[in-house]
XYZ file of C-alpha atoms in Angstrom:
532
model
C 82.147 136.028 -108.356
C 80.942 139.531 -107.628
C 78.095 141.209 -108.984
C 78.280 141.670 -112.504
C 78.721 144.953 -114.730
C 75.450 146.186 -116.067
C 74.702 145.510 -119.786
C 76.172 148.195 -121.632
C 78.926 148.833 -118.628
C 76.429 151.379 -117.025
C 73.042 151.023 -115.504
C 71.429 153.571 -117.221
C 68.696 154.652 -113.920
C 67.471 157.339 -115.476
C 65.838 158.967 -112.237
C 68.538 158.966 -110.347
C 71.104 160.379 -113.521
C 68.335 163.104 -113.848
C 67.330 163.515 -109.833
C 69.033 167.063 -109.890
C 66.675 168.628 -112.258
C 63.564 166.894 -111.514
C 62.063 170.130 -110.769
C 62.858 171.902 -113.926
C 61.696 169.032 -115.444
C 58.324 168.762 -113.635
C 58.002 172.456 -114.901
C 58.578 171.884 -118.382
C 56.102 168.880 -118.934
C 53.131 171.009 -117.536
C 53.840 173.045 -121.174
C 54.261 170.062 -122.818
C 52.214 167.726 -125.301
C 51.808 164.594 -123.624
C 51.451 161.097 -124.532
C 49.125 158.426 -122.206
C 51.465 154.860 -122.271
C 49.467 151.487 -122.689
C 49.606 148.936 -120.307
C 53.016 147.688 -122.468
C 54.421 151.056 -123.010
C 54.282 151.941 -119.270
C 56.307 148.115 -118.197
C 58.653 149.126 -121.342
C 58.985 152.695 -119.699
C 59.913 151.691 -116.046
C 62.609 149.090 -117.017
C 64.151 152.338 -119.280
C 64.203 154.547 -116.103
C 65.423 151.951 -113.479
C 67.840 150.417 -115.487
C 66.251 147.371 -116.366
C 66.817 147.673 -120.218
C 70.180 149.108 -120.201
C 72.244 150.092 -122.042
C 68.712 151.739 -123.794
C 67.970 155.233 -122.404
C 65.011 155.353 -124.601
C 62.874 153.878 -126.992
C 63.860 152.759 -130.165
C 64.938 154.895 -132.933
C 64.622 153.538 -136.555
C 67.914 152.896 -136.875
C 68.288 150.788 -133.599
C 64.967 149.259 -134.299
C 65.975 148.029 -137.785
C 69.453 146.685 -136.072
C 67.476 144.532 -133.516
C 65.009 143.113 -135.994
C 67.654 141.876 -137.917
C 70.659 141.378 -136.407
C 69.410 141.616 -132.393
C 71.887 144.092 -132.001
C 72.115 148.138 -131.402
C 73.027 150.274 -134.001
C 73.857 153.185 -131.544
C 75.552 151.690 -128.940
C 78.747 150.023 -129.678
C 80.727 147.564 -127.836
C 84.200 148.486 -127.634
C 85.770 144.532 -127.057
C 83.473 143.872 -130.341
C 83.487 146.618 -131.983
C 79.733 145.731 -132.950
C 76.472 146.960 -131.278
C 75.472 145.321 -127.832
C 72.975 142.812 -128.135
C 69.338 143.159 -128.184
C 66.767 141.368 -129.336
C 63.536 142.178 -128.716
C 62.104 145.567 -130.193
C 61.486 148.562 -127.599
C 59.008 150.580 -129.262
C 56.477 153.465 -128.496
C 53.667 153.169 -130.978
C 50.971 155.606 -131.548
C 48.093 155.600 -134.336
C 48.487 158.000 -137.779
C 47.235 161.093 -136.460
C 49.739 161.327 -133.605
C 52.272 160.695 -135.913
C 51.832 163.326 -137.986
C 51.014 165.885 -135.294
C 54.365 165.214 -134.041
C 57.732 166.336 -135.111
C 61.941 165.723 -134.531
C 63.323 167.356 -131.927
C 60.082 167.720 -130.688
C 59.772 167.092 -126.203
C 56.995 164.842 -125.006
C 55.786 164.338 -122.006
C 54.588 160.434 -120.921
C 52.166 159.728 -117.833
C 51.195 157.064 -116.711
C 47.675 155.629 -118.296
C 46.684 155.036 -114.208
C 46.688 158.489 -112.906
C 48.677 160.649 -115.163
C 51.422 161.329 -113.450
C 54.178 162.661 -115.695
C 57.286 160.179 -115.920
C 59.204 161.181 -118.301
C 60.016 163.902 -120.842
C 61.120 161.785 -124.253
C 63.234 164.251 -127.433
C 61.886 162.791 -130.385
C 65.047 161.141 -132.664
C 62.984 159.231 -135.166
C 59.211 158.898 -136.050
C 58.842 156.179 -138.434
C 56.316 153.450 -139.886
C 57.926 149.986 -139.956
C 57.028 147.156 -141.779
C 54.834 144.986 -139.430
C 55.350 141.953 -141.442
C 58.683 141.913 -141.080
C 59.353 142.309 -137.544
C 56.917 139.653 -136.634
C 58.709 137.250 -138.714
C 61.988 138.329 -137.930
C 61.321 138.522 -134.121
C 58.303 135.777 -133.547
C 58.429 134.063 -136.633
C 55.520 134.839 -138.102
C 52.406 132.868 -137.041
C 49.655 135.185 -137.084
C 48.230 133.140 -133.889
C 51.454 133.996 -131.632
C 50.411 136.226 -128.966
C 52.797 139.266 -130.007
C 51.801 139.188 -134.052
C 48.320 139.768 -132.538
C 48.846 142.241 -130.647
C 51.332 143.532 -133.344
C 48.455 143.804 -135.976
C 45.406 144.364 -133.424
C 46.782 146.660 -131.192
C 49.691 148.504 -131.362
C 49.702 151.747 -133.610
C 51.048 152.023 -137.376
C 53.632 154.364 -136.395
C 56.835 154.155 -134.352
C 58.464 157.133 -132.178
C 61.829 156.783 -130.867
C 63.821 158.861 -129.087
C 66.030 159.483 -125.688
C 64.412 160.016 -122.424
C 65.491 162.108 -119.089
C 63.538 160.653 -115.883
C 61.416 162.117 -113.672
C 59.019 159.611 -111.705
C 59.289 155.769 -111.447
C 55.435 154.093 -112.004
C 54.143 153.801 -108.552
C 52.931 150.560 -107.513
C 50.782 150.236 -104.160
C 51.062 146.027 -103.964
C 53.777 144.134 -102.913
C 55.831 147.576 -102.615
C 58.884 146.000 -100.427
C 59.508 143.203 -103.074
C 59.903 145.475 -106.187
C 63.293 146.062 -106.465
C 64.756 147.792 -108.862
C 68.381 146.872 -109.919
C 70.302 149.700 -108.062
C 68.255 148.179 -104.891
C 68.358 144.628 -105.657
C 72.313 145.222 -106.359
C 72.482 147.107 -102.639
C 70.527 143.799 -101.383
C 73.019 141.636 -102.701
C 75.767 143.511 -100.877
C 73.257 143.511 -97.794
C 73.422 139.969 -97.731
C 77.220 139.257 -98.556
C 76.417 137.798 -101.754
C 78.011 140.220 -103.776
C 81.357 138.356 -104.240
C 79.113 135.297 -105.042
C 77.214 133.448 -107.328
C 73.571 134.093 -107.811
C 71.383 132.484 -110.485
C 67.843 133.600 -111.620
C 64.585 131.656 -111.687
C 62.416 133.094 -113.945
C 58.830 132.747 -113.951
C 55.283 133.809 -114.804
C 53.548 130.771 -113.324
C 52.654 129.465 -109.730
C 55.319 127.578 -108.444
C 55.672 123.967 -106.749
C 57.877 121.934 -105.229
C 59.505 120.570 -108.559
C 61.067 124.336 -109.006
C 61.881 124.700 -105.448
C 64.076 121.047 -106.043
C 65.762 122.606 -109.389
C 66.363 125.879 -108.538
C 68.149 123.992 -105.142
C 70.417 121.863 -107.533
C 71.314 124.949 -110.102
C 72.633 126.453 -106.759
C 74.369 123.672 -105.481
C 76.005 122.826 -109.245
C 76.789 126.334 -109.272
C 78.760 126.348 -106.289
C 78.607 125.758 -102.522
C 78.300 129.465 -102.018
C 75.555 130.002 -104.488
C 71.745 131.837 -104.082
C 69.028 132.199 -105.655
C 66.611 135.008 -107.245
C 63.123 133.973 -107.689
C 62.585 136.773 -110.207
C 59.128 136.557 -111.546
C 57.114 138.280 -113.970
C 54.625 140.678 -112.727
C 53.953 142.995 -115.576
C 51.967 141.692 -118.808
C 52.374 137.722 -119.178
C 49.883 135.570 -121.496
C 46.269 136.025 -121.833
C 44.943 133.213 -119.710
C 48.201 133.224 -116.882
C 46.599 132.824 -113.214
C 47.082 136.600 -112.000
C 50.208 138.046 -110.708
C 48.296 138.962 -106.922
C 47.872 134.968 -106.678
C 51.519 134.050 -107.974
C 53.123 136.687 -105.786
C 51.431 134.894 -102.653
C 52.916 131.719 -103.650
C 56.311 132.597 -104.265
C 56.040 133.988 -100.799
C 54.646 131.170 -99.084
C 57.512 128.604 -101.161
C 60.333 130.998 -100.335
C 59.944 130.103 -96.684
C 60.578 126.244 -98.039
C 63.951 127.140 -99.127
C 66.939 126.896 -95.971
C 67.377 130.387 -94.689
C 69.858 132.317 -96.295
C 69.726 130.543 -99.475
C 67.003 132.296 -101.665
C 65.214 136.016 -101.956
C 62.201 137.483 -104.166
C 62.339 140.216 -106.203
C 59.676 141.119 -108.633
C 60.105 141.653 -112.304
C 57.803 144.606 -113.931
C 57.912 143.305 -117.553
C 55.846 143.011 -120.324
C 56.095 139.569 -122.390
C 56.120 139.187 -125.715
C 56.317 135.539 -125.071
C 59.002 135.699 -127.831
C 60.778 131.866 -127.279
C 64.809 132.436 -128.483
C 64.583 135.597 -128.647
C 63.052 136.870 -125.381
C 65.386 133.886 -123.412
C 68.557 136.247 -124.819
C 66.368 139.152 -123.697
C 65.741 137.829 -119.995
C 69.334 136.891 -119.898
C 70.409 140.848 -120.250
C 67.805 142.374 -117.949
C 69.159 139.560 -115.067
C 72.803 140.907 -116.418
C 71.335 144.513 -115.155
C 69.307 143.347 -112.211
C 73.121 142.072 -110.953
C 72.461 138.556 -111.429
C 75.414 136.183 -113.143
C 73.578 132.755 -113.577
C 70.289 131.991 -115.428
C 68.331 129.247 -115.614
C 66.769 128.275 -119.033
C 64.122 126.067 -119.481
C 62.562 124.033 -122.159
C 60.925 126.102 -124.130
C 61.398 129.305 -122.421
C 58.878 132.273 -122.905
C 57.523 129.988 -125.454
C 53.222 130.683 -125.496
C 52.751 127.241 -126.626
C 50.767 125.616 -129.731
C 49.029 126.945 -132.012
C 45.389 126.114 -132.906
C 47.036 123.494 -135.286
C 48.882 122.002 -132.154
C 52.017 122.878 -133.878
C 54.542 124.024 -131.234
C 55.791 128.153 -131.566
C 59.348 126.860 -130.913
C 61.244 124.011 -130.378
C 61.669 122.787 -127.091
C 65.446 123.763 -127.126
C 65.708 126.839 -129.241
C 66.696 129.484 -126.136
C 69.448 127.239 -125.457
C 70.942 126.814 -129.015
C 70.559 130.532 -129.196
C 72.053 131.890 -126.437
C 75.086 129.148 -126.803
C 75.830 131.194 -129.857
C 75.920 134.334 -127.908
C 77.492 133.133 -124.846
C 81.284 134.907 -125.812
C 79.485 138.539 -125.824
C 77.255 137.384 -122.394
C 78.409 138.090 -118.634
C 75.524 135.654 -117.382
C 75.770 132.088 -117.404
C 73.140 130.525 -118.686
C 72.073 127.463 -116.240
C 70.215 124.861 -118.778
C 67.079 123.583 -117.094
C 66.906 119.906 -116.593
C 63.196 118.798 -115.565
C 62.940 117.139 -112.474
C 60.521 114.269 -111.728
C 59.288 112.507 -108.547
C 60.296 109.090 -107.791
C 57.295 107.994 -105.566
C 58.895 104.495 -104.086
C 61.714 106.562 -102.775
C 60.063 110.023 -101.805
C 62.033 112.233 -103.712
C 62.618 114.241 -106.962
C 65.591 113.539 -109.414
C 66.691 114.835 -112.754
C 64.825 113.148 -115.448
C 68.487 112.513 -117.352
C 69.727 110.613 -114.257
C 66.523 108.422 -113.990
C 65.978 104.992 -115.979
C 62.713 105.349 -116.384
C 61.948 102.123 -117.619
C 63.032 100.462 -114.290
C 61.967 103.433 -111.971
C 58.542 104.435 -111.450
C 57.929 108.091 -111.988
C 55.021 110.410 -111.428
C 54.718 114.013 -111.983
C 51.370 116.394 -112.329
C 50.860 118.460 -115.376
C 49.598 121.894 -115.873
C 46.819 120.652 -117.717
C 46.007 117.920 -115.242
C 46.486 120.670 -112.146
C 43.957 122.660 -113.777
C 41.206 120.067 -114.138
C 42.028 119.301 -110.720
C 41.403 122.462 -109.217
C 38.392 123.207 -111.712
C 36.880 119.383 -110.253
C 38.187 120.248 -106.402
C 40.225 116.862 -107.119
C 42.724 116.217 -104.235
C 46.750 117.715 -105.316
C 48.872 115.551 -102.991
C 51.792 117.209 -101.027
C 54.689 115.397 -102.848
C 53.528 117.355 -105.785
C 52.904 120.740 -104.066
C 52.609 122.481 -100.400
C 49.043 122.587 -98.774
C 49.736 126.311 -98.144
C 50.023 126.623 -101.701
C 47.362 124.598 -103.341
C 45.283 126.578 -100.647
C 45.910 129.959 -102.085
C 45.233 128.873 -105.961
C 42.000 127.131 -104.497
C 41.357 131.111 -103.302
C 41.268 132.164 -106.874
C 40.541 128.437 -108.922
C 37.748 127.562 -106.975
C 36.231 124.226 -107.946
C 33.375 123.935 -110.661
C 30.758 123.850 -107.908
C 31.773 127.190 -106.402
C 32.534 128.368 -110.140
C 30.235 131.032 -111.346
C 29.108 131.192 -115.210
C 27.118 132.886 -117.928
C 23.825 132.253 -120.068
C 24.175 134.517 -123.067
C 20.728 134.717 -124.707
C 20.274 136.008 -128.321
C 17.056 138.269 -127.609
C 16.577 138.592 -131.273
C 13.246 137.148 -131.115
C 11.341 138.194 -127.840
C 11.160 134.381 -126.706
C 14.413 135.383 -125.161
C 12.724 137.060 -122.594
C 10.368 134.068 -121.843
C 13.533 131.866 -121.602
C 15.408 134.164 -119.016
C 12.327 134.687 -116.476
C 12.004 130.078 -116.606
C 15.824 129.386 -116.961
C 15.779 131.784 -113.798
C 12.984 130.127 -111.868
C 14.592 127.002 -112.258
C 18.015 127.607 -111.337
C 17.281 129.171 -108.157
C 15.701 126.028 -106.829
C 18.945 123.780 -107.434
C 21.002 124.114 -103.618
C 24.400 125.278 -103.477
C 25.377 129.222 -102.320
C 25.529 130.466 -106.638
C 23.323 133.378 -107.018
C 21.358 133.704 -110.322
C 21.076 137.019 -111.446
C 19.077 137.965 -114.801
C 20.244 140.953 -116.885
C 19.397 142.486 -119.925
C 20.063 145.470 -122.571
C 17.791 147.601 -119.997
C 20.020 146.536 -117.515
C 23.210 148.536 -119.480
C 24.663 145.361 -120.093
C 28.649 145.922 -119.089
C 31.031 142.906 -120.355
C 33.353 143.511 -117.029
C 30.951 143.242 -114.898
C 29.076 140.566 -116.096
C 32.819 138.444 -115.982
C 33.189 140.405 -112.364
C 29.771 138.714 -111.384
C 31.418 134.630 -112.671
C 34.341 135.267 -111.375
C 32.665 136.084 -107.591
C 30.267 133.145 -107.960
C 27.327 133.996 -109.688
C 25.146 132.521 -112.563
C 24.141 135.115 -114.886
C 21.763 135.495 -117.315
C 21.885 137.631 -119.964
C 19.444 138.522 -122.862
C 20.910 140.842 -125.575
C 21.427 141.085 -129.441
C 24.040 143.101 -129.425
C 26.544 141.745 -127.075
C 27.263 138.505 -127.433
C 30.704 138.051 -128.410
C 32.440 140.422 -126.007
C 30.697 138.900 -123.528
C 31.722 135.109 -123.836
C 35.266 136.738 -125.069
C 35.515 138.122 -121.602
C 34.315 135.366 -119.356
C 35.688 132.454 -121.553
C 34.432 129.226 -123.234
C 34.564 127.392 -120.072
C 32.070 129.306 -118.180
C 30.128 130.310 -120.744
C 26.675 129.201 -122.570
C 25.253 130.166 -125.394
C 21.490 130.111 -126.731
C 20.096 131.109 -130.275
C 17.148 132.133 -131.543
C 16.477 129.246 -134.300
C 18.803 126.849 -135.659
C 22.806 127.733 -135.666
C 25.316 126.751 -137.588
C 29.092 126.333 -136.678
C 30.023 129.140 -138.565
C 27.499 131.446 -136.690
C 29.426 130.949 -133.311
C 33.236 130.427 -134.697
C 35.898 132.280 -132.812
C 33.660 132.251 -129.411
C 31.939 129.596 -128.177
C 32.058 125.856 -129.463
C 28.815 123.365 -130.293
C 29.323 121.541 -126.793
C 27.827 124.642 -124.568
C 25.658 126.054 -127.588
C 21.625 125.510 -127.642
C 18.477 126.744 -130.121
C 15.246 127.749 -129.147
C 12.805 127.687 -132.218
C 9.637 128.644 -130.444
C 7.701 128.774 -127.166
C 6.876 125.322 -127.094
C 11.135 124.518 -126.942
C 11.213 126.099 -123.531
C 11.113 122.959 -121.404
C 13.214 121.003 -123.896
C 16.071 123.875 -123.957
C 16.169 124.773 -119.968
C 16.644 120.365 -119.482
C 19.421 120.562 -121.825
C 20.454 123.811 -120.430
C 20.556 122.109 -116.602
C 21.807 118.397 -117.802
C 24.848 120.410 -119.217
C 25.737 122.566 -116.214
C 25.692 119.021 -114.397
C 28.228 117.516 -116.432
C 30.406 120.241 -115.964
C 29.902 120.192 -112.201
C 28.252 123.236 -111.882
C 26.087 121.224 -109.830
């Protein structure tokens, strides 16, 4: 099958369609007011230049947002075998607060540079600045629960106000890791042809987690159900994923070190600069038409694709099947076919993985390792055996999930009362006599107390302690529950600590005379955890 047509019918690359007046447009921004992108906006902005999110050549307007809330289509952009908008379904948008709003204006040019080093990108013509209703996109789009990752950042982050408009190119984001694996889809489409795979199939894997040998044996069989002449894109997520993923440096290593356990020829990487919204239904249709650009014509889906999960209730975001149901009903108006994802399990009395489906599981024995358990076996420096996943790669997450021993962690000290101080110097004093390699390291409000670089400090290996009255929260907020301890100055109550920290890894100190008692409860508890 050869490489598909864009989304849209043309990859909208918006450097190279504006190339021959780069300089004039270099020029111009220097005179222009100019606009710093987020983290989000800047992913948003390099799939708009390279093509990624054709057929958009901008962000939103209000008229195409209010289309995609609701219907997941464009407003502006009509296709002709419909003779409805091409499908979208996840909201492009370039928010700012209230008083850039207003000191803005239609028809107005803008110039956006990147947040990193301000290098001007693009020059966006203002179509549309607008205030949408919040509530309704997030329970049009992510239905609504005020714990899903993208209704936070929705209400917490982004700005009240919306500004749409069309955008000529003039710089792609420059990226200094992992440089020869970010392809963008005029390259990736030229690599295709490279290869002599462009009159053939080629199915997506995507991803935003380390992989094992489970994926390697699906993404194998969607290949070989495909076709005999089939390949494979690992296509992974490198922009923003969910708060907690294991960072993109670690993931790229291991889908480097797995794509050397596929048979030569059959598989290639190519890294995906996206920002999540970890949308479920919705952002499965959305992957679906970027791989459509990137020049892809299969997809796998998984169960529960993009999906972040439970919320605190344990009540699942989406069902397990939603993405699949949902791009079925699209699947006239799509040029990718979507590849469902059937789990794969490991029969251990006959050394290999199967399909679930194809396994009686009653007669067969079956074991498999979940992300929960792989976790608590890094965090205890538990054994991961190789049918489950390749030394090489358990070695690099070891690199960056070190066990509990090597772990570092913080004491948080309310220094409300000045007995703070007299608990730091002894908690101190003790520590240090424990063996192991962990540094202790005592701060305090003197000390310009820096949330960062206290978590900077953990995550290298340290204990710190930290006495403060001002600080607390966005200090256990930014090193996490798990490595984090908490002590009050008198008695506390659950509702003192809710939101960051729980009762397990909470203490009191009353008085001078609790010193002893606290710094033994202090040390019993860092043993349980295996700190020690």
């Amino acid at each position: 099958m050869p490489i598909p047509v864009p989304h849209g019918g043309i990859l909208n690359d918006l450097v190279i369609r504006d190339s021959s007046k780069r300089s004039d447009l270099l020029e111009e921004s220097q005179s222009l007011v100019s606009l710093t992108l987020s983290p989000r906006q800047l992913c948003d902005l390099e799939l708009i230049l390279n093509g990624g999110f054709s057929p958009l050549d901008g962000f939103l307007n209000e008229d195409d947002y209010n289309s995609v809330v609701h219907d997941l289509r464009l407003s502006t952009k009509i296709n002709p075998t419909t003779s409805k908008g091409y499908l979208w379904s996840i909201p492009i948008t370039l928010d700012v607060n209230e008083s850039t709003a207003t000191s803005l204006s239609l028809g107005q040019r803008i110039v956006l540079k990147d947040l990193r080093d301000e290098t001007s990108l693009a020059i966006l013509t203002i179509e549309s600045i607008y205030k949408p209703n919040k509530q309704v996109e997030a329970e049009k789009v992510f239905r609504g629960d005020p714990e899903h990752p993208a209704v936070k950042y929705l209400f917490e982050s982004a700005g009240d106000y919306y500004i749409g408009g069309s955008i000529e190119g003039i710089n792609y984001p420059k990226h200094y890791d992992y440089v020869e694996s970010r392809k963008t889809p005029t390259e990736l489409r030229k690599e295709f042809t490279n290869l002599g795979w462009n009159d053939q199939n080629i199915v997506a894997f995507q991803t935003r987690n380390p992989m094992h040998r489970a994926h390697r044996e699906l993404t194998i069989r969607a290949a070989k159900d495909i076709g005999p002449t089939a390949h494979i894109l690992i296509h992974p997520v490198v922009g923003l994923t969910k708060p907690g993923d294991i960072d993109h440096h670690t993931r790229v290593k291991v889908y480097k070190t797995i794509l050397q356990k596929f048979p030569d020829g059959l598989a290639t990487l190519s890294l995906l600069p996206l920002a999540m919204r970890m949308g479920g239904d919705r952002e499965a249709l959305w992957h679906a038409l970027i791989r459509t650009n990137y020049g892809v014509d299969h997809f796998i889906v998984g169960r529960d694709h993009a999906g972040p999960g439970k919320n605190s209730q344990g009540v699942d975001f989406y069902g397990p099947y939603d993405a699949q149901d949902l791009l079925k009903q699209y699947e006239d108006e799509l040029t990718i076919k979507i590849v469902p994802f059937r789990m794969v399990t490991y029969l251990p009395e006959e050394d290999r993985y199967a399909p679930i489906d194809t396994i009686d599981t009653t007669k067969v024995k079956t074991a498999n390792i979940s992300g929960t358990e792989l976790r608590n076996r890094l965090r205890t420096g538990e054994s991961i055996p190789e049918w489950f996943s390749y030394p090489e790669v358990v070695r690099i997450l070891r690199e960056t999930n070190p066990p509990r021993a090597k772990q570092g962690f913080v004491i948080v000290i309310d220094n409300q009362e000045k007995i703070g101080d007299y608990l730091s110097y002894a908690l101190q004093s003790t520590l240090n006599q424990f063996g192991g390699e962990r540094r202790i390291t005592k701060l305090s409000d003197e000390a310009h107390l820096d949330s960062f670089l206290i978590n900077e400090l953990v995550k290298a290996g340290s204990g710190v302690i930290v006495t403060t009255n001002s600080s607390i929260k966005s200090i256990i907020n930014e090193v996490g529950n798990g490595n984090s301890i908490l002590v009050k100055s008198g008695p506390h109550e659950s509702h003192v600590i809710n939101g960051f920290a729980n009762e397990d890894n909470v203490f009191s100190i009353n008085n001078v005379n609790d010193l002893s008692i606290v710094i033994s409860e202090i040390t019993d508890y860092l043993k349980q955890q295996g700190f020690y």
